[in-house]
Amino acid sequence: MASHQFQTEVSQLLHLIIHSLYSNKEIFLRELISNASDALDKLKYLSLTDDKYKSLDQEFRIDIKFDEEAHTLTIADTGIGMNDEELAQNLGTIAKSGTKSFLANLSGDAKKDSNLIGQFGVGFYSAYMVADKIEVLTKKPGDSQGWKWTSDGKGEFDISPAEKENYGTSITLYLNDEGKEYTTRWQLELLIKKYSDHISFPIYLEYMSVRYEGDEKDPKEIKEKKIEKINSGSALWKRSKSELTDADYNEFYKTISHDTEDPLFYVHTKAEGTLEYTTLFFIPKKAPFDMLHADYKPGVKLYVSRVFITDDDQELMPVYLRFLRGVIDSEDLPLNVSREILQQNKIMSSIRNASVKKVLAELKSLSESNKEKYNEFIKQYNVVLKEGIWSDWANRDTLLDLVRFKSTVADGYTSFADYVGRMKEGQKAIYYITGGNEQSLKASPLIEAYKAKGYEVLVMDDPRIDEIVLSALGKYKDYDLKSVNKSGSAEELKSAEDEAKADALKPVLEKIKNVLGDKIKKAVVSSRLSDSPSCIVADENDPTMEMQEILRSIGQQKDDCAPVLEINPDHVIVKRLADTDDKETVEDISWLLLDEAKLAEGAKLDDPAGFIRRINKLAEKAL
Ligand code: ADP
């Protein structure tokens, strides 16, 4: 017998599961049955595609039995089984990507954590909520040697060779006080129906039935072992929409996603005609924990005529729709499709294209019929829709209708269509401001003149994506998208009067540029400022400050691009600056105009001490 240590993350996860999922402990049965079903799926697939497995002699099935006195519960399947190495790997480590950062994100608050853990998918380990000890007896088809894995879930597990007659896996739980209730026929029947009715392999429950015979006054008790099939066993997605309830969909979603919450939304489609396929997609209420990891786990399973093919193919759906959970079942693909074939397969790409269109169209109608629900969706998935704008040209127009932004004139979410509907007469472009923080963007001096004219400005405060997508986009319908953070954007606001002022202030601009040197690209007279004395913008062809941050973070930008300093010709400070030639005053004021503008943008100052010194000097003078 060999003893092994659980990987640190497993121990941590076990501890968390036991302490945060208590109120939902019955899901352990769903998890074990769904593992059994996966194991059967894998073997069934091999039996259809690999000669080595053509002559299997067991029925594909799941068997559940219990012992009321010994407090044990056994879930057995005739699936693919595991050898000793696989046992150690599968039930001793967590292969899921992002596990570490997932665990680091947990708060210690049981309620919050149970949601997160639900999304993570606890699987096998959830059985430790109801068991003190678990024994896994397993053998692979074709192997002569079986193996036994045992553990009390406290840091170590043992693996030893064991006798097993049939191939497949049999998992026995030694139930603790929490789990004792799961040794009655009615309780187990209830749970199997509730969680696993749609599992496509038969689930049998073994129980003792008692009947009385003979003399009515002195009946003889006769106990008989009975085995009954519990689940209806039809693949849920194949059933017609009209016979399915929301509850059916919700339970099915939970089995395939491991989520503890109901889904936000689902789309069930049956296509008939040139191509025959069924798809059922779910959108989780909360974005999957690994949605923003590069090595996310895809959530869509591919079946061919109800036979499971793969659940690990990132190409089944476009990357930006990686939050979708669900099933694609095609009648037209060959059973032995390999990953390479899938990638080039015309049928697969037609199904994929039609599915994307369908999901986006359903979201579009949701946005019209149920704003509240749509807003919930946007809260979680706006960022990936924006990614779609960038990556999915074919559906760009729909995606442009689906994304939402914050705005200077409306609370909540604004669409491009909302914006256009509110445009002022004579307004030619859609204006947006980018940066890291909604509050400071809305208060930014850059948008003063737009506000004054009644122009709406979209507030793009998601540094991960806004800048990249919008600069790539350029236009919405016939309207140019203009970044307020750029020097050219205020052109439209310029009047003849402004031109005259700009001429008059030329000497001041020269003074400022002489002081600030290469800290600024140039100083210009602004047409956009009303209250503030100055602001900074990026030169027309330079990346904005936000973009420079992004470029720097991915190692694409070495030096800063100096900003353009815009000054307000009507501001007292600027007027006084025109009137003075005192070297020290000109220097101090020039620096203040730049540093203040930087602060208003939330940017860092090169010389904060110098800034404070100048402010203090001016305060002294004023007092
Ligand atoms: P998940 O099912 O999410 O991968 P689990 O912790 O439930 O996570 O299971 C880990 C792995 O153990 C599975 O991916 C599978 O490879 C293996 N496994 C679990 N149960 C069985 C079973 N009944 N038969 C064969 N393999 C199993």
XYZ file of C-alpha atoms and ligand atoms in Angstrom:
650
model
C 0.000 0.000 0.000
C 1.283 3.443 -0.842
C 0.415 6.550 1.105
C 0.289 9.900 -0.695
C -0.127 13.494 0.371
C -2.881 15.590 -1.157
C -1.584 18.541 -3.167
C -1.757 21.625 -0.929
C -4.596 23.094 -2.964
C -6.691 19.965 -2.500
C -6.334 20.144 1.263
C -7.291 23.808 1.199
C -10.257 23.142 -1.050
C -11.452 20.221 1.071
C -11.384 22.397 4.124
C -13.313 25.145 2.356
C -15.922 22.842 0.899
C -16.639 21.293 4.249
C -17.004 24.675 5.893
C -18.876 26.632 3.276
C -21.192 24.350 1.373
C -22.987 22.786 4.336
C -26.381 24.182 3.543
C -26.156 22.568 0.149
C -24.529 19.295 1.092
C -26.915 17.094 -0.922
C -25.209 18.165 -4.162
C -22.510 15.579 -3.459
C -24.779 12.981 -5.077
C -25.221 15.040 -8.218
C -21.432 15.445 -8.449
C -20.700 11.737 -8.057
C -23.401 10.736 -10.537
C -22.149 13.279 -13.016
C -18.596 11.888 -12.682
C -19.988 8.398 -13.257
C -21.848 9.621 -16.312
C -18.689 11.266 -17.679
C -16.777 8.003 -17.175
C -19.499 6.140 -19.078
C -19.486 8.764 -21.829
C -15.749 8.296 -22.318
C -16.016 4.529 -22.533
C -19.020 4.647 -24.828
C -17.111 6.877 -27.177
C -14.159 4.447 -27.234
C -16.501 1.523 -27.803
C -17.748 3.197 -30.960
C -14.446 4.383 -32.319
C -11.691 2.065 -31.104
C -11.556 -1.612 -32.038
C -9.909 -2.451 -28.737
C -13.155 -1.593 -26.961
C -15.631 -3.054 -29.424
C -16.408 -6.193 -27.447
C -17.328 -4.804 -24.044
C -19.497 -7.186 -22.081
C -21.173 -4.913 -19.548
C -24.198 -2.676 -19.842
C -23.502 1.063 -19.528
C -25.155 1.886 -16.205
C -24.969 3.505 -12.788
C -25.917 1.595 -9.652
C -26.630 3.106 -6.286
C -27.063 1.146 -3.105
C -27.021 1.843 0.602
C -26.785 0.115 3.951
C -28.895 1.704 6.646
C -27.139 -0.100 9.456
C -23.550 0.287 8.336
C -24.225 3.874 7.152
C -22.704 3.394 3.753
C -23.706 4.603 0.327
C -22.211 3.238 -2.893
C -22.278 4.746 -6.370
C -20.991 2.373 -9.033
C -20.541 2.779 -12.757
C -19.375 0.603 -15.635
C -17.314 3.402 -17.122
C -13.714 3.975 -18.098
C -12.234 3.387 -14.612
C -8.800 4.478 -13.417
C -5.423 2.849 -12.888
C -3.165 3.670 -9.941
C -1.475 6.604 -11.640
C -4.764 8.116 -12.717
C -6.150 7.675 -9.227
C -3.254 9.595 -7.716
C -3.522 12.288 -10.347
C -7.308 12.697 -10.497
C -8.144 12.299 -6.841
C -5.060 13.848 -5.301
C -4.405 16.995 -7.259
C -6.480 19.654 -8.912
C -5.653 20.013 -12.547
C -7.873 23.009 -13.095
C -6.081 26.105 -14.200
C -6.223 29.129 -11.983
C -6.783 27.102 -8.820
C -4.244 29.062 -6.839
C -5.633 32.451 -7.703
C -9.122 31.123 -7.159
C -8.272 30.048 -3.647
C -6.535 33.341 -2.974
C -9.741 35.132 -3.926
C -11.807 33.461 -1.260
C -12.764 35.781 1.529
C -13.294 33.464 4.455
C -16.924 34.567 4.527
C -18.779 31.277 4.176
C -21.723 32.708 2.302
C -19.717 34.510 -0.360
C -17.278 31.649 -0.695
C -19.978 29.080 -1.267
C -21.032 30.975 -4.377
C -17.485 31.060 -5.656
C -16.904 27.440 -4.848
C -20.101 26.579 -6.664
C -18.742 28.184 -9.801
C -15.417 26.485 -9.381
C -16.986 23.043 -9.409
C -16.138 20.972 -6.383
C -16.789 17.549 -7.877
C -15.633 14.462 -6.071
C -14.361 16.244 -2.984
C -17.854 17.459 -2.077
C -18.562 13.932 -0.817
C -16.444 14.745 2.242
C -19.284 16.921 3.480
C -21.247 13.780 4.222
C -18.552 11.126 4.677
C -15.728 10.460 7.148
C -14.060 8.096 4.788
C -14.320 7.336 1.091
C -13.254 4.202 -0.702
C -12.860 4.134 -4.481
C -12.587 0.709 -6.077
C -11.811 0.872 -9.771
C -10.576 -1.061 -12.780
C -10.101 -0.118 -16.401
C -11.655 -2.249 -19.131
C -9.010 -4.576 -20.497
C -6.818 -4.362 -17.348
C -6.513 -7.350 -15.077
C -5.493 -5.372 -12.011
C -7.976 -3.283 -10.001
C -7.077 -0.531 -7.528
C -8.399 0.813 -4.250
C -8.090 4.453 -3.168
C -9.044 5.348 0.397
C -8.895 8.532 2.370
C -10.504 10.278 5.302
C -9.955 13.568 3.426
C -7.466 14.856 5.960
C -4.230 15.316 4.094
C -3.406 11.782 2.968
C -4.751 9.058 0.746
C -3.728 5.434 0.181
C -3.666 3.472 -3.033
C -3.324 -0.306 -3.130
C -3.927 -3.102 -5.649
C -7.335 -4.678 -5.158
C -9.584 -7.370 -6.515
C -12.419 -6.113 -8.653
C -14.549 -8.343 -10.804
C -16.029 -5.840 -13.254
C -14.433 -2.857 -14.898
C -15.659 0.579 -13.886
C -15.635 2.474 -10.624
C -17.431 1.927 -7.364
C -17.337 4.686 -4.765
C -18.343 3.884 -1.209
C -19.032 6.640 1.283
C -18.819 5.909 4.992
C -21.393 8.454 6.013
C -20.901 10.782 8.968
C -23.673 12.297 11.106
C -24.358 14.845 8.386
C -24.757 12.097 5.818
C -26.826 9.525 7.683
C -30.019 10.793 6.114
C -28.890 9.519 2.726
C -29.634 5.911 3.508
C -33.338 5.783 2.766
C -34.972 4.779 -0.459
C -37.268 7.796 -0.687
C -34.513 10.315 0.041
C -32.186 8.920 -2.607
C -34.956 8.569 -5.147
C -35.903 12.177 -4.566
C -32.347 13.423 -5.059
C -31.674 11.332 -8.150
C -34.864 12.584 -9.764
C -34.142 16.145 -8.732
C -30.565 16.357 -9.924
C -29.899 13.564 -12.361
C -33.114 12.717 -14.134
C -31.725 13.618 -17.552
C -28.506 11.582 -17.237
C -28.529 9.517 -20.388
C -27.428 6.249 -18.743
C -29.864 4.326 -16.550
C -29.465 4.937 -12.817
C -30.615 1.994 -10.717
C -31.368 2.119 -7.010
C -31.109 -1.040 -4.950
C -33.223 -1.275 -1.807
C -34.899 -3.804 0.444
C -38.624 -4.077 0.099
C -40.684 -5.575 2.889
C -43.881 -7.428 2.315
C -46.098 -9.551 4.528
C -47.458 -12.972 3.692
C -49.656 -15.648 5.182
C -51.929 -15.453 8.198
C -53.441 -11.987 8.659
C -53.132 -12.296 12.437
C -49.568 -13.473 12.328
C -48.110 -12.188 9.071
C -44.686 -13.294 7.957
C -42.271 -10.503 7.098
C -40.528 -11.094 3.799
C -37.606 -8.911 2.805
C -36.642 -8.773 -0.807
C -33.856 -7.037 -2.634
C -35.214 -4.837 -5.409
C -33.485 -2.879 -8.133
C -35.377 -0.089 -9.833
C -34.465 2.349 -12.548
C -35.047 5.877 -11.256
C -34.203 8.378 -13.977
C -36.120 8.989 -17.149
C -32.791 9.092 -18.954
C -33.594 11.097 -22.015
C -30.987 13.654 -22.997
C -32.698 16.833 -21.878
C -31.612 18.925 -24.824
C -33.312 16.463 -27.179
C -36.702 16.957 -25.565
C -39.012 19.574 -26.964
C -39.114 22.988 -25.366
C -42.809 22.695 -24.657
C -42.385 19.766 -22.299
C -39.530 21.344 -20.346
C -39.941 23.706 -17.408
C -37.530 26.344 -16.145
C -36.811 24.020 -13.235
C -35.755 21.256 -15.658
C -33.374 23.614 -17.426
C -31.996 24.936 -14.154
C -31.216 21.503 -12.759
C -29.621 20.427 -16.000
C -27.506 23.567 -16.013
C -26.260 22.832 -12.511
C -25.168 19.327 -13.456
C -23.151 20.406 -16.443
C -21.718 23.591 -14.952
C -21.242 22.681 -11.267
C -22.751 26.072 -10.495
C -24.873 26.225 -7.346
C -26.992 29.076 -8.687
C -29.608 29.010 -11.425
C -28.435 30.312 -14.793
C -29.233 33.859 -15.822
C -30.530 32.897 -19.231
C -30.699 29.986 -21.662
C -31.123 29.487 -25.385
C -32.420 26.143 -26.667
C -32.400 25.594 -30.415
C -33.322 22.699 -32.660
C -32.236 23.080 -36.243
C -33.738 20.929 -38.938
C -33.159 21.047 -42.655
C -29.801 20.917 -44.401
C -28.074 20.556 -41.049
C -29.577 18.804 -38.079
C -28.374 19.762 -34.666
C -29.536 20.788 -31.234
C -27.885 23.374 -29.068
C -28.618 24.396 -25.511
C -26.606 27.294 -24.145
C -26.661 28.783 -20.682
C -25.311 32.061 -19.398
C -24.185 31.810 -15.761
C -25.390 34.515 -13.371
C -21.793 35.175 -12.396
C -18.935 35.205 -14.845
C -16.929 31.967 -14.527
C -13.967 32.485 -12.200
C -11.468 31.769 -14.960
C -13.146 33.882 -17.644
C -10.255 36.336 -17.719
C -7.511 33.713 -17.576
C -5.783 32.848 -20.816
C -6.141 29.138 -20.103
C -9.836 29.178 -19.218
C -11.765 25.928 -19.309
C -14.388 25.938 -22.049
C -17.924 25.117 -20.946
C -19.575 23.714 -24.057
C -19.778 19.979 -24.611
C -19.937 18.433 -28.053
C -22.111 15.382 -28.687
C -22.656 13.526 -31.911
C -26.074 11.888 -31.954
C -26.161 11.915 -28.149
C -22.694 10.400 -27.805
C -20.338 12.604 -25.855
C -17.275 13.665 -27.868
C -15.440 16.397 -25.983
C -15.824 19.117 -23.386
C -12.358 20.478 -23.767
C -12.331 22.205 -27.106
C -11.828 25.960 -27.037
C -12.772 26.139 -30.711
C -16.378 25.040 -30.378
C -17.342 28.633 -29.717
C -15.472 31.892 -30.349
C -13.134 32.845 -27.541
C -15.139 35.875 -26.502
C -18.174 33.680 -25.790
C -16.154 31.531 -23.401
C -18.620 32.148 -20.578
C -21.283 30.022 -22.292
C -22.119 26.664 -20.775
C -24.066 23.995 -22.597
C -24.312 21.385 -25.273
C -23.964 21.110 -29.027
C -25.356 17.872 -30.405
C -25.013 17.210 -34.110
C -26.498 14.420 -36.183
C -24.224 15.140 -39.107
C -20.687 14.865 -37.750
C -18.796 11.582 -37.799
C -18.361 9.957 -34.383
C -14.613 9.796 -34.538
C -14.004 13.469 -35.128
C -10.601 14.477 -33.885
C -9.737 17.958 -32.750
C -7.927 18.625 -36.027
C -10.903 17.500 -38.080
C -13.244 19.623 -35.974
C -11.210 22.713 -36.661
C -11.571 22.422 -40.415
C -14.954 20.786 -40.518
C -17.527 22.721 -42.556
C -20.464 21.319 -40.648
C -18.914 22.292 -37.347
C -18.202 25.811 -38.530
C -21.759 26.220 -39.842
C -23.137 25.093 -36.498
C -20.777 27.422 -34.737
C -21.662 30.424 -36.868
C -25.378 29.812 -36.567
C -25.049 29.315 -32.802
C -23.192 32.580 -32.318
C -25.799 34.450 -34.343
C -28.603 32.817 -32.407
C -27.148 33.578 -28.978
C -26.438 37.200 -29.916
C -29.926 37.620 -31.378
C -31.494 36.244 -28.193
C -29.421 38.656 -26.150
C -30.580 41.480 -28.366
C -34.207 40.642 -27.739
C -33.508 40.239 -24.034
C -32.087 43.759 -24.034
C -35.409 44.965 -25.398
C -37.807 42.804 -23.397
C -36.136 42.687 -19.977
C -33.781 45.584 -19.276
C -33.169 44.586 -15.692
C -32.000 41.109 -16.596
C -29.986 42.467 -19.478
C -28.215 44.863 -17.138
C -27.285 41.921 -14.932
C -25.823 40.308 -18.006
C -23.905 43.437 -18.963
C -22.475 43.784 -15.482
C -20.772 40.416 -15.857
C -20.043 40.206 -19.560
C -19.698 43.702 -21.052
C -15.946 43.280 -21.128
C -16.061 40.153 -23.288
C -18.664 41.623 -25.646
C -16.202 44.441 -26.268
C -13.588 41.818 -26.990
C -16.034 40.431 -29.559
C -16.279 43.787 -31.308
C -12.595 43.552 -31.822
C -12.396 39.871 -32.821
C -15.689 38.981 -34.506
C -16.072 41.129 -37.606
C -18.985 39.131 -38.946
C -21.151 39.985 -35.951
C -19.771 43.429 -35.241
C -23.016 45.274 -35.898
C -24.972 43.132 -33.471
C -22.225 43.409 -30.888
C -22.235 47.170 -31.265
C -25.904 47.092 -30.333
C -25.210 44.880 -27.333
C -22.345 46.686 -25.580
C -23.050 49.349 -22.994
C -21.162 52.330 -21.635
C -21.327 54.810 -18.821
C -22.220 58.321 -19.789
C -22.060 61.908 -18.617
C -25.789 62.459 -19.097
C -27.459 59.235 -17.951
C -27.065 56.924 -14.991
C -26.709 53.222 -15.581
C -25.853 51.838 -18.980
C -25.972 53.657 -22.312
C -25.905 52.024 -25.735
C -24.583 53.601 -28.926
C -28.190 53.806 -30.106
C -29.191 55.683 -26.922
C -26.325 58.091 -27.524
C -27.220 58.756 -31.132
C -30.850 59.287 -30.138
C -29.720 62.013 -27.735
C -27.252 63.773 -30.057
C -27.615 67.537 -30.391
C -28.369 69.176 -33.679
C -25.177 69.789 -35.599
C -23.216 67.271 -33.531
C -21.198 65.114 -35.909
C -19.282 62.694 -33.749
C -19.657 60.416 -30.764
C -17.349 61.587 -28.009
C -15.781 59.403 -25.389
C -13.256 59.826 -22.640
C -10.976 57.045 -21.438
C -9.241 56.572 -18.130
C -9.299 54.475 -15.029
C -11.932 55.955 -12.800
C -15.530 56.930 -13.445
C -15.617 59.750 -10.885
C -12.540 61.566 -12.085
C -13.468 61.077 -15.725
C -16.860 62.641 -15.167
C -15.203 65.590 -13.416
C -12.375 65.907 -15.917
C -11.646 69.388 -17.311
C -11.401 67.734 -20.733
C -15.163 67.513 -21.021
C -16.156 70.944 -19.676
C -16.927 72.476 -23.035
C -18.797 69.395 -24.249
C -20.964 69.628 -21.173
C -21.496 73.316 -21.772
C -22.693 72.598 -25.311
C -24.960 69.822 -24.043
C -22.911 67.127 -25.799
C -22.939 63.735 -24.182
C -19.597 62.045 -23.528
C -19.300 58.276 -23.070
C -17.211 57.416 -20.044
C -14.854 54.507 -20.730
C -13.434 53.428 -17.426
C -12.400 49.875 -18.205
C -8.671 50.101 -18.864
C -8.549 46.419 -19.845
C -10.359 46.880 -23.090
C -12.004 50.234 -23.921
C -9.009 51.981 -25.371
C -8.002 49.109 -27.619
C -11.465 48.390 -28.942
C -12.538 51.963 -29.554
C -9.423 53.059 -31.301
C -9.721 50.001 -33.566
C -13.385 50.723 -34.218
C -13.204 54.310 -35.493
C -16.877 54.626 -36.341
C -20.351 53.654 -35.216
C -22.685 53.692 -38.224
C -21.918 57.061 -39.885
C -20.583 58.714 -36.783
C -16.903 59.096 -36.036
C -15.846 57.999 -32.591
C -13.659 60.705 -31.094
C -11.535 60.401 -28.026
C -11.846 63.536 -25.931
C -8.386 62.693 -24.598
C -6.930 63.668 -27.963
C -5.989 67.083 -29.196
C -8.020 67.026 -32.429
C -11.313 66.130 -30.817
C -12.176 69.685 -29.745
C -11.839 71.013 -33.291
C -15.600 70.911 -33.746
C -16.073 73.182 -30.730
C -13.822 75.930 -32.107
C -15.309 79.307 -33.037
C -13.869 82.282 -34.933
C -13.594 84.049 -31.624
C -11.389 81.236 -30.337
C -9.066 81.701 -33.305
C -8.641 85.349 -32.469
C -7.896 84.535 -28.843
C -5.361 81.953 -29.899
C -3.496 84.550 -31.975
C -3.474 86.989 -29.090
C -2.057 84.414 -26.723
C 0.838 83.270 -28.920
C 3.478 84.960 -26.722
C 2.070 83.241 -23.617
C 2.203 79.866 -25.309
C 5.843 80.519 -26.150
C 6.651 81.438 -22.557
C 5.101 78.212 -21.320
C 6.831 76.012 -23.852
C 10.180 77.631 -22.994
C 9.719 76.710 -19.331
C 8.310 73.209 -19.773
C 10.553 72.148 -22.665
C 10.130 68.530 -23.680
C 7.714 67.824 -20.823
C 5.020 68.870 -23.264
C 4.707 68.390 -26.980
C 3.270 71.862 -27.400
C 1.045 74.377 -25.644
C -2.166 75.377 -27.408
C -5.185 77.522 -26.684
C -8.133 75.352 -25.754
C -11.713 75.621 -26.986
C -12.996 73.084 -24.520
C -12.274 74.533 -21.074
C -14.690 76.661 -19.112
C -13.738 76.449 -15.380
C -10.288 74.923 -15.338
C -7.183 76.839 -16.390
C -5.620 73.915 -18.271
C -5.829 70.316 -19.335
C -3.606 67.754 -21.032
C -4.494 65.626 -24.028
C -2.651 63.229 -26.269
C -1.495 64.548 -29.614
C -3.726 63.380 -32.469
C -1.501 60.479 -33.498
C -0.097 59.534 -30.105
C -1.608 56.892 -27.866
C -3.595 58.366 -24.972
C -2.145 58.220 -21.459
C -4.291 55.196 -20.695
C -3.105 53.452 -23.828
C 0.488 54.277 -22.963
C -0.051 52.539 -19.605
C -1.349 49.440 -21.398
C 1.477 49.463 -23.922
C 3.996 49.800 -21.129
C 2.433 46.920 -19.202
C 2.882 44.613 -22.178
C 6.375 45.904 -22.858
C 5.446 47.702 -26.070
C 6.299 51.242 -25.042
C 9.582 52.488 -23.670
C 9.188 56.258 -23.448
C 6.356 58.543 -22.531
C 4.769 60.503 -25.338
C 4.685 64.049 -24.027
C 1.141 65.433 -23.791
C -0.264 68.532 -25.429
C -1.037 71.218 -22.835
C -4.238 73.107 -23.540
C -4.838 76.380 -21.724
C -8.045 78.257 -21.109
C -7.781 81.754 -22.725
C -10.515 83.135 -20.453
C -9.071 82.008 -17.177
C -7.637 84.704 -14.847
C -4.417 82.808 -14.281
C -3.764 82.653 -18.006
C -4.618 86.345 -18.447
C -2.220 87.367 -15.665
C 0.470 85.217 -17.198
C 0.079 87.278 -20.380
C 0.699 90.427 -18.388
C 3.822 89.411 -16.513
C 7.451 88.931 -17.505
C 8.725 88.098 -14.050
C 10.841 85.017 -14.680
C 10.050 83.255 -11.412
C 6.280 83.816 -11.733
C 6.219 82.620 -15.324
C 8.086 79.469 -14.303
C 5.909 78.705 -11.304
C 2.646 79.272 -13.147
C 3.717 77.230 -16.175
C 4.567 74.260 -13.973
C 1.318 74.625 -12.042
C -0.721 74.611 -15.248
C 0.874 71.316 -16.243
C 0.845 69.631 -12.833
C -2.765 70.559 -12.092
C -3.873 69.211 -15.448
C -2.021 65.994 -14.757
C -3.608 65.616 -11.328
C -7.074 66.137 -12.783
C -6.380 63.208 -15.139
C -5.307 61.030 -12.248
C -1.749 60.964 -13.568
C 1.393 60.903 -11.451
C 3.538 64.031 -11.097
C 7.236 63.825 -11.971
C 8.118 66.138 -9.096
C 5.416 66.247 -6.399
C 7.732 68.078 -3.969
C 8.232 70.888 -6.513
C 4.470 71.139 -6.950
C 3.905 71.528 -3.211
C 6.713 74.093 -2.913
C 5.128 76.256 -5.609
C 1.630 75.984 -4.133
C 2.984 77.046 -0.729
C 4.866 79.933 -2.252
C 1.687 81.186 -3.908
C -0.353 80.704 -0.754
C 2.178 82.818 1.186
C 1.908 85.583 -1.384
C -1.871 85.477 -1.310
C -2.076 85.768 2.482
P -14.095 17.057 -12.328
O -15.162 15.993 -12.492
O -14.626 18.456 -12.306
O -12.937 16.888 -13.243
P -13.644 15.727 -9.824
O -12.835 16.124 -8.633
O -15.066 15.403 -9.565
O -13.481 16.893 -10.862
O -12.981 14.474 -10.485
C -11.627 14.500 -10.835
C -11.306 13.466 -11.895
O -11.392 12.140 -11.369
C -12.269 13.439 -13.055
O -11.948 14.435 -14.008
C -12.072 12.028 -13.598
O -10.937 11.981 -14.434
C -11.801 11.228 -12.353
N -13.016 10.543 -11.890
C -13.886 10.950 -10.936
N -14.893 10.075 -10.790
C -14.675 9.087 -11.697
C -15.375 7.866 -12.065
N -16.513 7.509 -11.475
N -14.829 7.109 -13.028
C -13.669 7.461 -13.631
N -12.974 8.577 -13.353
C -13.465 9.376 -12.396
